[in-house]
Amino acid sequence: MAHKVEKTFRFVIVGGGIAGVTCVEQLSSQIPSAEVALITAGPHIKAVTNYKQVSKVLEEFDVEERPSSVLEEKFPNLTVIHSAVKSLHTQSHSVETADGRVFGYEKLCLCSGGRPKLLTQENPYVLGIRDTDSAQEFQKRLSKAKRIVVVGNGGIALELVYEVEGCEVIWAVKDKAIGNTFFDAGAAQFLIPSLEADKPERAAPCKRPRYTTEEPAAGASQTFTADRNSRGRNSGPTEPGSALGPDWHEGIALRGAEQVSRRVSVEYQCEVEKIFTSEELLDSQQQTLRPENGSWPVYIQLTNGKTFGCDFVVSATGVVPNTEPFLHGNNFARADDGGLRVDDHMMTSELDVYAAGDVCTACWEHSPLWQQMRLWTQARQMGWYAGRCMAAHVLSEPIELDFCFELFSHITKFFNYKVVLLGKFNGQGLGPDHELLVRCTKGREYVKVVLSGGRMVGAVLIGETDLEETFENLILNQMDLTPYGEELLNPNIDIEDYFD
C-alpha cells in the first residue's frame, strides 16, 4: 500500500444510514473515551427520532436527515470523514477513502446498506427509487409525465402508487395480490378501496367505491381511479445517500401532468419481458408490438403479453446488499442473497470486521418467530446490537443475542392505515399445516392471526386495533389457543380480559 495511515481509530463505521448512525451512538455512549470514526459519502446522516418502545419488541420511530455535525457535537470523540470508501484491507486493518486517505481501525463495522435492484442498468427511462436523491429526480420527471409504469411489490411501490397524483400509473406486480412482501391477498383486498377513494385530507361527497373479491386471473388487470382537487406540497433539499424513511413522500409533491387525480391499473402475476424505445419499436416493425397510438419515449413489454408506452419506468423491486468496495482483496463469506454473512455477534468472516443493516445477512440459527427483512426497524436493531457487541468484545465482556431477534416485529403505515406485523405474519416457512383466522371491518380494520399447532405464530394488524401487545404476548408465551377457536377474534369479546 502506497499511502501511509493518517490516523488509527478504535472503531470505524462505514455508512451514514440508520444502522451506521445507531452503531456510532451505541459505541460512543458505551465507551466515551474511544476514538470513533464514521465514514460516509453524503454530508447528511440518517437519525432516529421520536423513538418509542411500544411493547416488549415493537418500536416506533421517525427517520430524519440531519447534518453530520449534529452527531459530532453530541459525541466529542467522534470524527466524521466525508468520503466514499475506495478499498478495504482487512489484513492491515485499514480503509482507503475515495479522496486517497487511509485510516486504520481496531474494529470495523460495515453499514453500507443496499442499492436498488434495477431492471436494466444505464437506461435513462428506468428510475430506481431508494434514497432521497432518487426520490427528487423522480419528482422532477413526474411533473411532466402523463403515464408511468411501476414495477415491484414492496413498501416503496405501495407508497408510490398511493401517493402519485395527476398521472396514470400502470403497476406491474409479480404476485396475485398487491403488497405481497407484507400482506396476503385478504389484506390487499382490504387496502384496495383506498386506491379508489379520495385521500382523507379533504371532506367531499363520497363516491361509492367498487371492489371485487375474486382473485384476478394470471395476467389480468384491475383499474382504480379517484378524482380530487390538487394540493401542492413543498419539497426540501436532499443529498445523495442512504435509504428513504417510512414517510419519504411527505413534503414531496408527487404530481404528474394530468388533471385526473389517481388512475391506477394493476397488472398481476407478470414481470418485465423487455424495455425498448420508440425508435426500437419502429425498427422492429413487428406488428405484434404495435401498442396503442401516440408515441411514448419508452415501451415496456410484460410477460403477460401486454405492451405499454409510458414516460418512464420506476423500478421498485427491492435492494441488493451494497458490498462493493469491500470484497476486492478480502475473503468475506457471503450469503445467497449477496449479503455479508454475520454470526450472532454481527461478526463477518473477516477478523475484527462486523456488519449491520441491509448489507449483511443474519446467518445464525434464527428463532422460529423471526426472519430478516431489509427494513428500517432491523437496520436500527442490528446497528444497536453490533455497537453493543463491538464494545463488549473490546471490554472482554460476555454478550447474549439481543431479545429483539426473538420475535419479528414491524410497525409502518400504508395507505394511511397503521400496519403492525408480528412473527411469521405471512406464514413464512410454515408449510401447509398452519391455519389463519381473519376479522375484517371494511374501511376500518383488518386482523389476521396465523396459528400453528394451536399456538399463535404471527399476526397482521391494519388500522387502530389495539391488539398488538396482547398478540405479542400470546406469540411470545406460545400458549395453546385451541380452546378459544374462532372466538379469539370475536369483536364482541374483549380479548385482553382473557389473557391478563
Coordinates of C-alpha atoms in Angstrom, one line a residue:
M1 CA 0.0 0.0 0.0
A2 CA 1.5 3.3 -1.1
H3 CA -0.4 5.5 1.3
K4 CA 0.5 6.0 4.9
V5 CA -2.1 5.5 7.5
E6 CA -3.2 9.0 8.5
K7 CA -4.8 8.0 11.8
T8 CA -5.9 4.8 13.6
F9 CA -9.3 4.8 15.3
R10 CA -10.5 2.3 17.9
F11 CA -13.8 1.9 16.0
V12 CA -14.5 2.8 12.3
I13 CA -18.1 2.6 11.0
V14 CA -18.8 2.9 7.3
G15 CA -22.2 4.3 6.2
G16 CA -24.3 7.2 7.5
G17 CA -27.7 5.4 7.3
I18 CA -29.7 4.2 10.3
A19 CA -27.5 1.1 11.0
G20 CA -24.3 3.1 10.9
V21 CA -25.5 6.0 12.9
T22 CA -27.1 3.8 15.6
C23 CA -23.9 1.8 15.8
V24 CA -21.9 5.0 16.3
E25 CA -24.3 6.3 19.0
Q26 CA -24.2 3.0 20.9
L27 CA -20.3 2.7 20.8
S28 CA -19.8 6.4 21.7
S29 CA -22.1 6.1 24.7
Q30 CA -20.8 2.8 25.9
I31 CA -17.1 3.7 25.6
P32 CA -17.0 7.5 25.7
S33 CA -13.2 7.6 25.7
A34 CA -12.8 5.5 22.5
E35 CA -12.0 7.3 19.3
V36 CA -14.7 6.6 16.7
A37 CA -14.8 7.5 13.0
L38 CA -17.9 7.5 10.8
I39 CA -17.0 7.3 7.1
T40 CA -20.0 8.5 5.0
A41 CA -20.2 9.8 1.4
G42 CA -23.0 12.4 1.9
P43 CA -23.0 15.4 4.2
H44 CA -26.2 14.2 5.8
I45 CA -26.8 11.3 8.1
K46 CA -30.0 9.5 9.0
A47 CA -31.1 9.9 12.6
V48 CA -33.7 8.0 14.5
T49 CA -36.1 10.5 16.2
N50 CA -39.2 10.2 18.4
Y51 CA -38.2 6.7 19.4
K52 CA -40.9 4.9 21.3
Q53 CA -40.7 1.4 22.7
V54 CA -44.4 0.3 22.2
S55 CA -44.1 -3.1 23.8
K56 CA -41.5 -5.7 24.5
V57 CA -40.4 -5.9 20.9
L58 CA -42.4 -3.4 19.0
E59 CA -40.9 0.0 18.5
E60 CA -41.9 3.1 16.6
F61 CA -39.6 5.9 15.3
D62 CA -39.2 8.5 12.7
V63 CA -36.2 8.8 10.4
E64 CA -34.8 12.2 9.7
E65 CA -31.9 13.6 7.7
R66 CA -29.6 15.6 9.8
P67 CA -26.2 17.3 9.1
S68 CA -23.5 15.1 10.4
S69 CA -22.2 17.9 12.6
V70 CA -25.2 17.1 14.9
L71 CA -23.5 13.8 15.8
E72 CA -20.1 15.4 16.2
E73 CA -21.5 17.9 18.7
K74 CA -23.1 15.1 20.7
F75 CA -20.0 12.9 20.8
P76 CA -16.7 14.7 21.2
N77 CA -14.7 11.5 20.4
L78 CA -16.4 11.1 17.0
T79 CA -14.8 12.2 13.8
V80 CA -16.9 12.2 10.6
I81 CA -15.0 11.6 7.4
H82 CA -16.9 12.7 4.3
S83 CA -15.9 10.4 1.5
A84 CA -16.8 7.1 -0.1
V85 CA -14.7 4.1 0.7
K86 CA -12.4 3.0 -2.2
S87 CA -11.0 -0.1 -0.7
L88 CA -10.7 -2.2 2.5
H89 CA -7.6 -4.0 3.6
T90 CA -8.6 -6.4 6.3
Q91 CA -5.0 -7.8 6.6
S92 CA -3.6 -4.4 7.6
H93 CA -6.8 -3.3 9.3
S94 CA -7.1 -0.2 7.2
V95 CA -9.6 1.6 4.9
E96 CA -8.8 3.8 2.0
T97 CA -11.3 6.6 1.0
A98 CA -12.0 7.9 -2.4
D99 CA -10.0 11.0 -1.7
G100 CA -6.9 8.9 -1.2
R101 CA -6.7 9.0 2.6
V102 CA -6.0 5.9 4.7
F103 CA -7.4 5.2 8.2
G104 CA -6.6 2.3 10.5
Y105 CA -9.1 0.6 12.7
E106 CA -9.1 -1.8 15.7
K107 CA -12.7 -2.8 15.0
L108 CA -14.7 -2.0 11.8
C109 CA -18.4 -2.1 11.2
L110 CA -19.8 -2.1 7.6
C111 CA -23.2 -0.5 7.4
S112 CA -23.3 0.4 3.7
G113 CA -26.9 -0.6 3.2
G114 CA -28.4 -1.8 -0.1
R115 CA -28.8 -0.4 -3.6
P116 CA -31.9 -0.7 -5.7
K117 CA -32.1 -3.8 -7.9
L118 CA -32.5 -2.2 -11.3
L119 CA -34.5 -3.8 -14.1
T120 CA -31.8 -2.7 -16.5
Q121 CA -28.6 -0.8 -16.0
E122 CA -27.9 2.5 -17.7
N123 CA -31.4 3.1 -19.2
P124 CA -32.3 6.8 -18.9
Y125 CA -36.0 5.9 -18.8
V126 CA -35.7 3.5 -15.9
L127 CA -35.5 5.0 -12.5
G128 CA -34.7 3.2 -9.3
I129 CA -36.1 4.7 -6.1
R130 CA -34.1 4.0 -2.9
D131 CA -32.8 7.2 -1.5
T132 CA -33.9 10.8 -1.1
D133 CA -31.8 11.7 -4.1
S134 CA -33.6 9.4 -6.5
A135 CA -37.0 10.5 -5.0
Q136 CA -36.3 14.1 -6.0
E137 CA -35.2 13.1 -9.5
F138 CA -38.5 11.1 -9.7
Q139 CA -40.5 14.1 -8.6
K140 CA -38.9 16.3 -11.3
R141 CA -39.6 13.8 -14.0
L142 CA -43.1 13.1 -12.8
S143 CA -44.2 16.7 -13.1
K144 CA -44.1 16.3 -16.9
A145 CA -45.4 12.7 -17.1
K146 CA -48.8 11.5 -18.2
R147 CA -48.2 7.8 -17.6
I148 CA -45.7 5.8 -15.7
V149 CA -45.2 2.1 -15.1
V150 CA -44.2 1.0 -11.6
V151 CA -42.6 -2.4 -11.3
G152 CA -42.3 -4.0 -7.8
N153 CA -44.5 -5.1 -4.9
G154 CA -42.7 -4.0 -1.7
G155 CA -43.2 -1.0 0.6
I156 CA -41.9 1.7 -1.8
A157 CA -44.1 0.5 -4.7
L158 CA -47.1 0.5 -2.4
E159 CA -46.4 4.1 -1.2
L160 CA -45.6 5.4 -4.6
V161 CA -48.8 4.2 -6.2
Y162 CA -50.9 5.6 -3.4
E163 CA -49.1 9.0 -3.4
V164 CA -48.8 9.8 -7.1
E165 CA -51.5 12.1 -8.4
G166 CA -52.3 13.6 -11.8
C167 CA -50.6 10.8 -13.7
E168 CA -51.8 7.4 -14.9
V169 CA -50.0 4.5 -13.2
I170 CA -49.6 1.0 -14.5
W171 CA -48.5 -1.2 -11.7
A172 CA -46.8 -4.5 -12.7
V173 CA -46.9 -7.0 -9.8
K174 CA -45.4 -10.4 -9.9
D175 CA -47.8 -11.8 -7.4
K176 CA -51.5 -12.5 -7.2
A177 CA -52.0 -9.5 -4.9
I178 CA -50.6 -6.1 -4.1
G179 CA -48.1 -5.6 -1.3
N180 CA -47.1 -9.3 -1.3
T181 CA -43.9 -8.7 0.9
F182 CA -46.1 -7.6 3.7
F183 CA -49.6 -8.9 3.2
D184 CA -51.7 -11.7 1.9
A185 CA -54.5 -11.3 -0.7
G186 CA -57.1 -10.5 2.0
A187 CA -55.1 -7.6 3.4
A188 CA -54.5 -6.4 -0.1
Q189 CA -58.2 -6.5 -0.8
F190 CA -58.9 -4.5 2.4
L191 CA -56.5 -1.8 1.2
I192 CA -57.5 -1.6 -2.5
P193 CA -60.6 0.6 -1.9
S194 CA -58.1 3.3 -0.7
L195 CA -56.8 3.4 -4.3
E196 CA -60.3 4.4 -5.5
A197 CA -61.3 6.6 -2.6
D198 CA -60.2 10.2 -2.3
K199 CA -57.4 10.8 0.1
P200 CA -58.6 11.6 3.7
E201 CA -57.3 15.2 3.7
R202 CA -60.4 16.6 2.2
A203 CA -64.1 16.0 3.0
A204 CA -66.0 15.5 -0.2
P205 CA -69.2 13.8 -1.3
C206 CA -68.4 10.2 -1.1
K207 CA -68.3 8.2 -4.3
R208 CA -69.3 4.6 -3.7
P209 CA -66.2 2.5 -4.3
R210 CA -66.5 -0.7 -6.3
Y211 CA -64.5 -3.8 -5.3
T212 CA -64.1 -7.3 -6.4
T213 CA -63.1 -10.1 -4.1
E214 CA -62.4 -12.8 -6.6
E215 CA -58.7 -13.3 -7.3
P216 CA -57.6 -11.7 -10.6
A217 CA -56.6 -14.3 -13.2
A218 CA -53.0 -14.6 -14.2
G219 CA -52.2 -11.7 -16.5
A220 CA -55.4 -10.0 -15.5
S221 CA -55.5 -6.3 -14.7
Q222 CA -57.7 -4.1 -12.5
T223 CA -58.1 -0.3 -12.7
F224 CA -58.9 2.1 -9.9
T225 CA -59.5 5.8 -10.4
A226 CA -60.1 8.6 -8.0
D227 CA -60.7 12.3 -8.7
R228 CA -59.7 15.1 -6.4
N229 CA -58.5 18.6 -6.2
S230 CA -54.8 19.2 -6.5
R231 CA -52.9 20.1 -3.4
G232 CA -49.3 21.2 -3.6
R233 CA -46.5 20.3 -1.3
N234 CA -43.1 21.7 -0.7
S235 CA -40.0 19.6 -1.2
G236 CA -36.9 20.1 0.9
P237 CA -33.4 19.8 -0.4
T238 CA -31.8 16.4 -0.2
E239 CA -28.4 14.8 -0.6
P240 CA -27.3 11.5 -2.2
G241 CA -27.0 8.7 0.2
S242 CA -29.0 6.5 2.4
A243 CA -32.3 4.8 2.0
L244 CA -35.7 6.6 2.3
G245 CA -37.6 6.8 5.6
P246 CA -41.1 5.4 6.0
D247 CA -42.5 8.9 5.4
W248 CA -40.3 9.7 2.4
H249 CA -43.1 11.1 0.3
E250 CA -44.1 13.6 3.0
G251 CA -43.0 17.0 1.7
I252 CA -42.5 15.9 -1.8
A253 CA -45.2 17.0 -4.3
L254 CA -45.8 13.8 -6.3
R255 CA -47.9 15.3 -9.1
G256 CA -48.0 14.4 -12.7
A257 CA -49.1 16.5 -15.7
E258 CA -52.7 15.2 -16.0
Q259 CA -55.8 16.6 -14.3
V260 CA -57.3 13.4 -13.1
S261 CA -56.2 12.6 -9.5
R262 CA -55.4 8.9 -9.4
R263 CA -55.7 6.3 -12.0
V264 CA -54.0 3.0 -11.2
S265 CA -54.2 -0.2 -13.3
V266 CA -52.7 -3.2 -11.7
E267 CA -51.3 -6.0 -13.9
Y268 CA -51.0 -9.1 -11.8
Q269 CA -48.6 -12.1 -11.9
C270 CA -46.4 -10.6 -14.6
E271 CA -42.8 -9.4 -14.8
V272 CA -40.9 -7.3 -17.3
E273 CA -40.1 -9.1 -20.6
K274 CA -38.2 -6.2 -22.2
I275 CA -37.9 -2.4 -22.3
F276 CA -37.4 -0.5 -25.6
T277 CA -37.6 3.0 -27.0
S278 CA -40.0 4.2 -29.7
E279 CA -37.1 4.0 -32.3
E280 CA -36.5 0.3 -31.4
L281 CA -40.3 -0.2 -31.7
L282 CA -40.3 1.2 -35.2
D283 CA -37.2 -0.7 -36.2
S284 CA -38.6 -4.0 -35.1
Q285 CA -41.6 -3.5 -37.4
Q286 CA -43.3 -6.3 -35.6
Q287 CA -47.0 -5.8 -35.8
T288 CA -47.3 -7.8 -32.6
L289 CA -45.6 -5.0 -30.7
R290 CA -47.8 -2.2 -32.1
P291 CA -49.1 -0.7 -28.9
E292 CA -51.7 2.0 -28.6
N293 CA -51.4 5.0 -30.8
G294 CA -49.3 8.0 -29.8
S295 CA -45.6 7.9 -29.4
W296 CA -44.1 7.4 -25.9
P297 CA -40.4 7.8 -25.0
V298 CA -40.2 4.2 -23.7
Y299 CA -42.2 1.0 -24.0
I300 CA -42.4 -1.9 -21.6
Q301 CA -43.4 -5.4 -22.6
L302 CA -44.7 -7.6 -19.8
T303 CA -44.7 -11.4 -19.6
N304 CA -48.5 -11.4 -19.8
G305 CA -48.1 -10.3 -23.5
K306 CA -49.2 -6.7 -22.9
T307 CA -47.0 -3.7 -24.0
F308 CA -47.4 -0.2 -22.6
G309 CA -45.9 3.0 -23.6
C310 CA -45.0 5.5 -20.9
D311 CA -42.9 8.5 -19.9
F312 CA -40.7 6.4 -17.7
V313 CA -40.5 3.2 -15.7
V314 CA -40.0 3.1 -11.9
S315 CA -38.0 0.1 -10.7
A316 CA -39.1 -0.5 -7.1
T317 CA -38.0 -4.2 -6.9
G318 CA -36.1 -4.2 -3.6
V319 CA -32.4 -3.9 -2.8
V320 CA -29.1 -5.7 -3.3
P321 CA -26.6 -5.6 -0.4
N322 CA -24.1 -2.9 -1.1
T323 CA -20.9 -4.9 -0.7
E324 CA -18.9 -3.2 -3.4
P325 CA -15.6 -1.8 -2.5
F326 CA -15.2 -4.3 0.4
L327 CA -14.9 -7.6 -1.5
H328 CA -11.8 -6.9 -3.5
G329 CA -8.7 -8.5 -2.0
N330 CA -10.6 -9.8 1.0
N331 CA -12.2 -13.0 1.9
F332 CA -15.7 -12.3 3.0
A333 CA -18.2 -15.2 3.3
R334 CA -21.4 -14.1 1.5
A335 CA -24.9 -15.4 1.7
D336 CA -27.0 -16.5 -1.3
D337 CA -28.7 -13.0 -1.4
G338 CA -25.2 -11.4 -1.8
G339 CA -25.1 -10.1 1.8
L340 CA -22.1 -10.4 4.1
R341 CA -22.7 -13.3 6.3
V342 CA -22.7 -12.4 10.0
D343 CA -22.9 -14.6 13.1
D344 CA -24.9 -13.9 16.3
H345 CA -22.4 -11.3 17.3
M346 CA -22.8 -9.5 14.0
M347 CA -19.2 -10.5 13.0
T348 CA -18.3 -11.3 9.4
S349 CA -15.8 -14.0 8.4
E350 CA -13.0 -11.4 8.4
L351 CA -11.3 -10.7 11.8
D352 CA -12.5 -7.6 13.6
V353 CA -15.0 -6.7 10.9
Y354 CA -18.7 -6.5 11.8
A355 CA -21.6 -5.6 9.6
A356 CA -25.2 -4.4 10.3
G357 CA -28.3 -3.5 8.3
D358 CA -29.1 -4.2 4.7
V359 CA -25.5 -5.1 3.7
C360 CA -25.5 -8.1 6.0
T361 CA -27.3 -11.4 6.1
A362 CA -28.1 -12.9 9.5
C363 CA -26.6 -16.4 9.4
W364 CA -27.1 -17.6 12.9
E365 CA -29.9 -20.1 13.7
H366 CA -32.9 -17.9 13.8
S367 CA -35.6 -18.0 16.4
P368 CA -38.7 -19.8 14.9
L369 CA -40.6 -16.5 15.1
W370 CA -38.0 -14.2 13.5
Q371 CA -36.9 -13.6 9.9
Q372 CA -34.7 -11.0 8.4
M373 CA -36.3 -8.4 6.1
R374 CA -34.4 -5.4 4.9
L375 CA -36.4 -2.8 6.9
W376 CA -35.8 0.3 9.0
T377 CA -36.6 -1.5 12.2
Q378 CA -34.0 -4.1 11.6
A379 CA -31.3 -1.6 10.5
R380 CA -31.7 0.1 13.8
Q381 CA -31.8 -3.1 15.8
M382 CA -28.8 -4.5 14.1
G383 CA -26.8 -1.3 14.3
W384 CA -27.5 -1.0 18.0
Y385 CA -26.6 -4.7 18.7
A386 CA -23.5 -4.5 16.6
G387 CA -22.3 -1.5 18.6
R388 CA -23.0 -3.4 21.8
C389 CA -21.1 -6.4 20.6
M390 CA -18.1 -4.4 19.5
A391 CA -17.9 -2.7 22.9
A392 CA -18.4 -6.0 24.7
H393 CA -15.5 -7.6 22.7
V394 CA -13.2 -4.7 23.4
L395 CA -14.0 -4.8 27.1
S396 CA -13.9 -8.6 27.1
E397 CA -17.5 -8.8 28.4
P398 CA -19.9 -11.6 27.5
I399 CA -22.9 -10.7 25.4
E400 CA -26.1 -12.6 24.5
L401 CA -28.1 -12.4 21.3
D402 CA -30.5 -9.5 21.8
F403 CA -34.2 -10.1 22.7
C404 CA -35.3 -8.2 19.6
F405 CA -34.3 -11.2 17.5
E406 CA -36.7 -13.4 19.3
L407 CA -39.8 -12.2 17.5
F408 CA -40.0 -10.4 14.2
S409 CA -42.0 -7.1 14.6
H410 CA -42.5 -4.1 12.4
I411 CA -44.8 -1.0 12.5
T412 CA -45.4 1.0 9.4
K413 CA -48.1 2.9 7.6
F414 CA -49.7 2.0 4.2
F415 CA -52.4 4.0 2.5
N416 CA -52.8 6.0 5.8
Y417 CA -53.5 2.9 7.9
K418 CA -51.3 1.8 10.8
V419 CA -49.9 -1.6 10.0
V420 CA -48.4 -4.0 12.6
L421 CA -46.6 -7.2 11.5
L422 CA -45.6 -9.8 14.1
G423 CA -43.8 -13.1 13.8
K424 CA -44.5 -15.3 10.8
F425 CA -47.2 -12.9 9.7
N426 CA -47.4 -14.4 6.2
G427 CA -46.9 -18.0 7.3
Q428 CA -43.3 -17.8 6.2
G429 CA -41.7 -21.2 6.1
L430 CA -44.6 -22.9 8.0
G431 CA -45.7 -25.3 5.3
P432 CA -49.3 -26.3 4.8
D433 CA -50.0 -27.1 8.5
H434 CA -50.9 -23.7 9.7
E435 CA -54.3 -22.0 9.9
L436 CA -55.5 -18.4 9.6
L437 CA -58.2 -16.5 11.4
V438 CA -59.3 -13.2 9.9
R439 CA -61.6 -10.4 11.0
C440 CA -62.2 -7.5 8.7
T441 CA -64.3 -4.4 9.0
K442 CA -64.4 -2.6 5.7
G443 CA -62.6 0.7 5.8
R444 CA -61.7 0.3 9.5
E445 CA -59.5 -2.7 10.4
Y446 CA -58.1 -6.0 9.2
V447 CA -56.9 -8.5 11.7
K448 CA -55.2 -11.8 10.7
V449 CA -53.8 -14.4 13.0
V450 CA -51.5 -17.2 12.0
L451 CA -51.8 -20.3 14.1
S452 CA -49.6 -23.4 14.0
G453 CA -50.4 -26.4 16.3
G454 CA -52.9 -24.2 18.1
R455 CA -50.4 -21.6 19.0
M456 CA -50.2 -18.1 17.6
V457 CA -47.0 -17.6 15.5
G458 CA -47.8 -14.5 13.5
A459 CA -50.3 -11.6 13.0
V460 CA -51.1 -8.7 10.7
L461 CA -53.0 -5.8 12.2
I462 CA -54.2 -3.0 9.9
G463 CA -56.0 0.0 11.4
E464 CA -56.3 1.1 15.1
T465 CA -56.9 -2.4 16.5
D466 CA -55.1 -2.0 19.9
L467 CA -54.3 -5.7 19.8
E468 CA -50.6 -5.6 19.3
E469 CA -49.5 -6.1 22.9
T470 CA -51.9 -8.9 23.6
F471 CA -50.9 -10.7 20.4
E472 CA -47.2 -10.1 21.0
N473 CA -47.6 -11.8 24.4
L474 CA -49.6 -14.7 23.0
I475 CA -46.9 -15.3 20.4
L476 CA -44.1 -15.0 22.9
N477 CA -45.6 -17.2 25.6
Q478 CA -46.8 -19.8 23.0
M479 CA -50.0 -20.5 24.9
D480 CA -52.3 -23.2 23.4
L481 CA -55.2 -21.3 22.0
T482 CA -57.2 -24.3 20.7
P483 CA -59.9 -23.9 23.4
Y484 CA -60.8 -20.4 22.1
G485 CA -61.1 -21.4 18.5
E486 CA -62.9 -18.7 16.3
E487 CA -63.8 -16.8 19.5
L488 CA -60.2 -15.4 19.5
L489 CA -61.3 -12.8 17.0
N490 CA -64.9 -12.3 18.1
P491 CA -65.3 -8.5 18.1
N492 CA -67.7 -8.6 21.0
I493 CA -65.2 -10.2 23.3
D494 CA -62.5 -8.1 24.9
I495 CA -59.6 -10.4 24.2
E496 CA -57.3 -8.7 26.6
D497 CA -59.5 -9.7 29.5
Y498 CA -58.8 -13.3 28.7
F499 CA -55.0 -13.0 28.8
D500 CA -54.1 -10.6 31.5

